[in-house]
């Protein structure tokens, strides 16, 4: 592609231009190309916009437009990038349509990606264009990669070799760089470099800025697996080898070697030429550790994809994935939507993790969509977890998924001893949150030269700030949520909307000075308390506030691994994947926290999180111990945690869900209606309620004010739908949405398979 053509295409990609009244009929070409008049095709184009369906255009048949090609076409007076969704060759009605403006040179979107967009749009009750937007995440990747010119020695000796010329040739032999950089490195003027080019001693090379990724080295082998691991790897590899759609639950306690096993499955999949493997991880912060393990196994860094990767890396990754050249991809949930032409295996690591659920924009559960994507594309899925989600476990027990188990920790490591601390009996001192038993546990670990972790799943200092004089509670503006005090930054923060303000000197209600009192604990307050007990210890907080990015996480994890920290105070961020060999004591400060709120999965999540946190203790030769503080030791979830009896806990939960027809024995969906004032919200919710279709086997509850009834000034009302398993909930929701016409200020959000009930 010439630089002019490239510039033109970039302009069209980047901004919306005004189209000529009737697009030039055969303008779809690079300069100089000429086409003869021939038949016209009708081309349906889907745009990455919230439009209900593709739009039709005409194009000369000689262009050979095929489904999946990326094009630019007019919508009204704008030119917009889209993807060809269908072509009807030689169509008599095509002449009356607007013309496609331009065909972009990028790899066509694979048929499987288009199928997935259509399927996911229907399932999630979203316009397919919204899904396409999630696929088409790097418009620049549709163009050939930009290039730059470097100089390389040709081997020819220049007629005259001065010292300066010799230095240039020496530098040029080390690395191929630009003329200016070469002059800088050799400390010569640009004329010297130019002279060497002119006499043929240096040649210009055009280098791509987005070179292909090196292929995984399949001759390398993994760790020598134990007998149990070998058996597990054998099973998952066989599923991969057999081809076709297959889901396995790789179920093993933390540290049992699940990662080692799925690395073998990845190696097996990659044996097929062109096969692609995707590993989804719940947290960007975890990718680095995973990347190193992949690198050790395959000799190359996998292709990385998540919201924080830089623009250029994104462009390169997208292009190489679409072309099928990127083979091994590690990413966050959004990586599922990339245009893999030949995906053979998807691994969802920590499959139970709630962060696979995207709650904003297009709401989806990446683990469930991964299974759907694999079904469409006939590939294998491995769902790995030490504490699988109840849905996955039920599927494994019913035989729909293969249940591949790794029952024990690798090597000498044993599971920790877990004990409940009844806060009604072993109460902390007044004004404190940690009972003497936990302090003793940490003190003993400290004496042995080992590390401790206090787990408190709340950021900041205190969840509520209250005026002692008038009782005023500091609340987030136009939002139903308290402001959380962050003492280290001196601010009050809304964890829901991100709003923050400096902590005021006086109460905004009664003007009493210094009248605020902090109610309840967050990690900062626990930190303060632990410091008071252990003034000599090296103590750090691990939360998203103290480790806002991957580098900060890496650095903290490294300090912990190298024994530079004695006591870590962490939120749920510590529960995920980290491996601290010298950590032997875990104190869970408030295990009851996650049980509040009456959420369907409250018990399940508490069990998963607390057992993952407890599982941080004693991952190597040293025995670990975990103490769990609770006011409700009799609750089944607490009993199960103490006994480390996952199966009994899940059996009870499963029985309850089955009796109530709750997932996975029934389906749920939520509809949230929000409006800028209460009346509008109530009216809209009422109209919606009246228009709901009546369907056998489907219950509709609501409308009711949402537990968070106002967010950022939007008043929220909720419906909850429960349906028997055979009912097509998506079709019901689509039919319902088509019946109602609401005020333009009203927003309706559909959440299929909801996880949040706020
Ligand atoms: P999981 O994914 O189940 O938490 P990992 O695969 O991360 O477990 O294994 C836990 C630790 O044990 C890692 O440091 C891993 O390298 C090590 N490990 C697991 N299996 C083996 C093995 N067969 N040989 C050597 N080290 C192993």
Short mmCIF file of N, CA, C and O in Angstrom, two decimals, residues 116 120 123-124 131 134 137 280 332-337 354-370 750-753 755:
data_model
loop_
_atom_site.label_atom_id
_atom_site.label_comp_id
_atom_site.label_asym_id
_atom_site.label_seq_id
_atom_site.Cartn_x
_atom_site.Cartn_y
_atom_site.Cartn_z
N UNK A 116 -20.40 -15.71 16.01
CA UNK A 116 -20.37 -15.44 17.46
C UNK A 116 -21.04 -14.10 17.77
O UNK A 116 -21.80 -13.97 18.73
N UNK A 120 -24.16 -14.00 20.14
CA UNK A 120 -24.06 -13.28 21.42
C UNK A 120 -25.04 -12.11 21.46
O UNK A 120 -25.62 -11.80 22.50
N UNK A 123 -28.34 -13.65 22.32
CA UNK A 123 -28.36 -14.19 23.68
C UNK A 123 -28.42 -13.07 24.72
O UNK A 123 -29.16 -13.13 25.69
N UNK A 124 -27.62 -12.01 24.47
CA UNK A 124 -27.54 -10.93 25.46
C UNK A 124 -28.59 -9.84 25.21
O UNK A 124 -28.64 -8.85 25.93
N UNK A 131 -21.90 -5.84 19.68
CA UNK A 131 -20.95 -6.95 19.85
C UNK A 131 -19.79 -6.79 18.86
O UNK A 131 -18.64 -7.05 19.20
N UNK A 134 -17.03 -4.79 20.03
CA UNK A 134 -16.10 -5.46 20.95
C UNK A 134 -15.09 -6.33 20.20
O UNK A 134 -14.04 -6.65 20.72
N UNK A 137 -11.67 -4.00 17.73
CA UNK A 137 -11.12 -3.11 18.74
C UNK A 137 -9.90 -2.32 18.30
O UNK A 137 -9.37 -1.52 19.04
N UNK A 280 -7.78 -17.24 29.33
CA UNK A 280 -8.42 -16.08 29.96
C UNK A 280 -8.12 -16.07 31.45
O UNK A 280 -8.26 -17.09 32.13
N UNK A 332 -7.47 -10.84 29.35
CA UNK A 332 -8.63 -10.65 30.21
C UNK A 332 -9.89 -10.99 29.41
O UNK A 332 -9.80 -11.31 28.22
N UNK A 333 -11.04 -10.86 30.05
CA UNK A 333 -12.28 -11.33 29.43
C UNK A 333 -12.51 -10.80 28.02
O UNK A 333 -13.05 -11.50 27.16
N UNK A 334 -12.09 -9.56 27.75
CA UNK A 334 -12.38 -8.97 26.43
C UNK A 334 -11.63 -9.71 25.31
O UNK A 334 -12.00 -9.59 24.14
N UNK A 335 -10.60 -10.48 25.66
CA UNK A 335 -9.84 -11.21 24.63
C UNK A 335 -10.69 -12.28 23.95
O UNK A 335 -10.36 -12.74 22.86
N UNK A 336 -11.79 -12.65 24.59
CA UNK A 336 -12.66 -13.67 23.99
C UNK A 336 -13.24 -13.21 22.66
O UNK A 336 -13.56 -14.02 21.80
N UNK A 337 -13.37 -11.91 22.48
CA UNK A 337 -14.03 -11.39 21.28
C UNK A 337 -13.08 -11.18 20.12
O UNK A 337 -13.50 -10.74 19.05
N UNK A 354 -15.64 -13.68 39.96
CA UNK A 354 -16.72 -12.77 39.53
C UNK A 354 -16.26 -11.74 38.50
O UNK A 354 -17.09 -11.18 37.79
N UNK A 355 -14.95 -11.51 38.39
CA UNK A 355 -14.56 -10.47 37.42
C UNK A 355 -14.65 -10.94 35.98
O UNK A 355 -14.44 -10.16 35.06
N UNK A 356 -15.02 -12.21 35.74
CA UNK A 356 -15.32 -12.60 34.36
C UNK A 356 -16.65 -12.00 33.91
O UNK A 356 -16.98 -12.02 32.73
N UNK A 357 -17.41 -11.50 34.87
CA UNK A 357 -18.67 -10.87 34.50
C UNK A 357 -18.40 -9.40 34.22
O UNK A 357 -17.93 -8.67 35.09
N UNK A 358 -18.69 -8.97 33.02
CA UNK A 358 -18.59 -7.55 32.70
C UNK A 358 -19.92 -6.90 33.05
O UNK A 358 -20.96 -7.35 32.58
N UNK A 359 -19.87 -5.84 33.85
CA UNK A 359 -21.12 -5.25 34.34
C UNK A 359 -21.48 -3.94 33.66
O UNK A 359 -22.51 -3.37 33.95
N UNK A 360 -20.60 -3.44 32.81
CA UNK A 360 -20.91 -2.16 32.15
C UNK A 360 -20.96 -2.36 30.65
O UNK A 360 -20.36 -3.29 30.12
N UNK A 361 -21.64 -1.45 29.96
CA UNK A 361 -21.74 -1.55 28.51
C UNK A 361 -22.47 -2.82 28.15
O UNK A 361 -23.57 -3.07 28.64
N UNK A 362 -21.88 -3.64 27.30
CA UNK A 362 -22.49 -4.94 27.00
C UNK A 362 -22.20 -5.84 28.21
O UNK A 362 -21.06 -6.12 28.53
N UNK A 363 -23.27 -6.26 28.89
CA UNK A 363 -23.10 -7.06 30.11
C UNK A 363 -23.00 -8.53 29.72
O UNK A 363 -23.88 -9.06 29.05
N UNK A 364 -21.91 -9.16 30.10
CA UNK A 364 -21.77 -10.59 29.75
C UNK A 364 -20.91 -11.31 30.76
O UNK A 364 -20.16 -10.70 31.51
N UNK A 365 -21.04 -12.63 30.77
CA UNK A 365 -20.21 -13.49 31.63
C UNK A 365 -19.25 -14.21 30.68
O UNK A 365 -19.65 -15.07 29.90
N UNK A 366 -17.97 -13.83 30.76
CA UNK A 366 -17.00 -14.33 29.77
C UNK A 366 -16.82 -15.84 29.85
O UNK A 366 -16.57 -16.48 28.84
N UNK A 367 -16.96 -16.41 31.05
CA UNK A 367 -16.80 -17.87 31.14
C UNK A 367 -17.92 -18.57 30.36
O UNK A 367 -17.66 -19.47 29.58
N UNK A 368 -19.14 -18.10 30.53
CA UNK A 368 -20.25 -18.73 29.82
C UNK A 368 -20.13 -18.50 28.32
O UNK A 368 -20.38 -19.39 27.52
N UNK A 369 -19.74 -17.29 27.94
CA UNK A 369 -19.59 -17.02 26.50
C UNK A 369 -18.43 -17.81 25.91
O UNK A 369 -18.45 -18.16 24.73
N UNK A 370 -17.41 -18.09 26.72
CA UNK A 370 -16.28 -18.88 26.23
C UNK A 370 -16.77 -20.27 25.84
O UNK A 370 -16.38 -20.82 24.80
N UNK A 750 -30.42 -4.54 30.06
CA UNK A 750 -30.79 -5.95 30.20
C UNK A 750 -29.58 -6.73 30.66
O UNK A 750 -28.50 -6.61 30.08
N UNK A 751 -29.76 -7.51 31.69
CA UNK A 751 -28.65 -8.29 32.25
C UNK A 751 -29.08 -9.76 32.25
O UNK A 751 -29.84 -10.19 33.11
N UNK A 752 -28.61 -10.49 31.24
CA UNK A 752 -28.94 -11.91 31.16
C UNK A 752 -27.98 -12.66 32.08
O UNK A 752 -26.78 -12.40 32.05
N UNK A 753 -28.48 -13.56 32.89
CA UNK A 753 -27.68 -14.26 33.91
C UNK A 753 -27.00 -13.25 34.86
O UNK A 753 -25.77 -13.15 34.88
N UNK A 755 -25.31 -11.31 37.96
CA UNK A 755 -24.49 -11.64 39.14
C UNK A 755 -24.67 -10.58 40.20
O UNK A 755 -24.46 -10.81 41.36
#
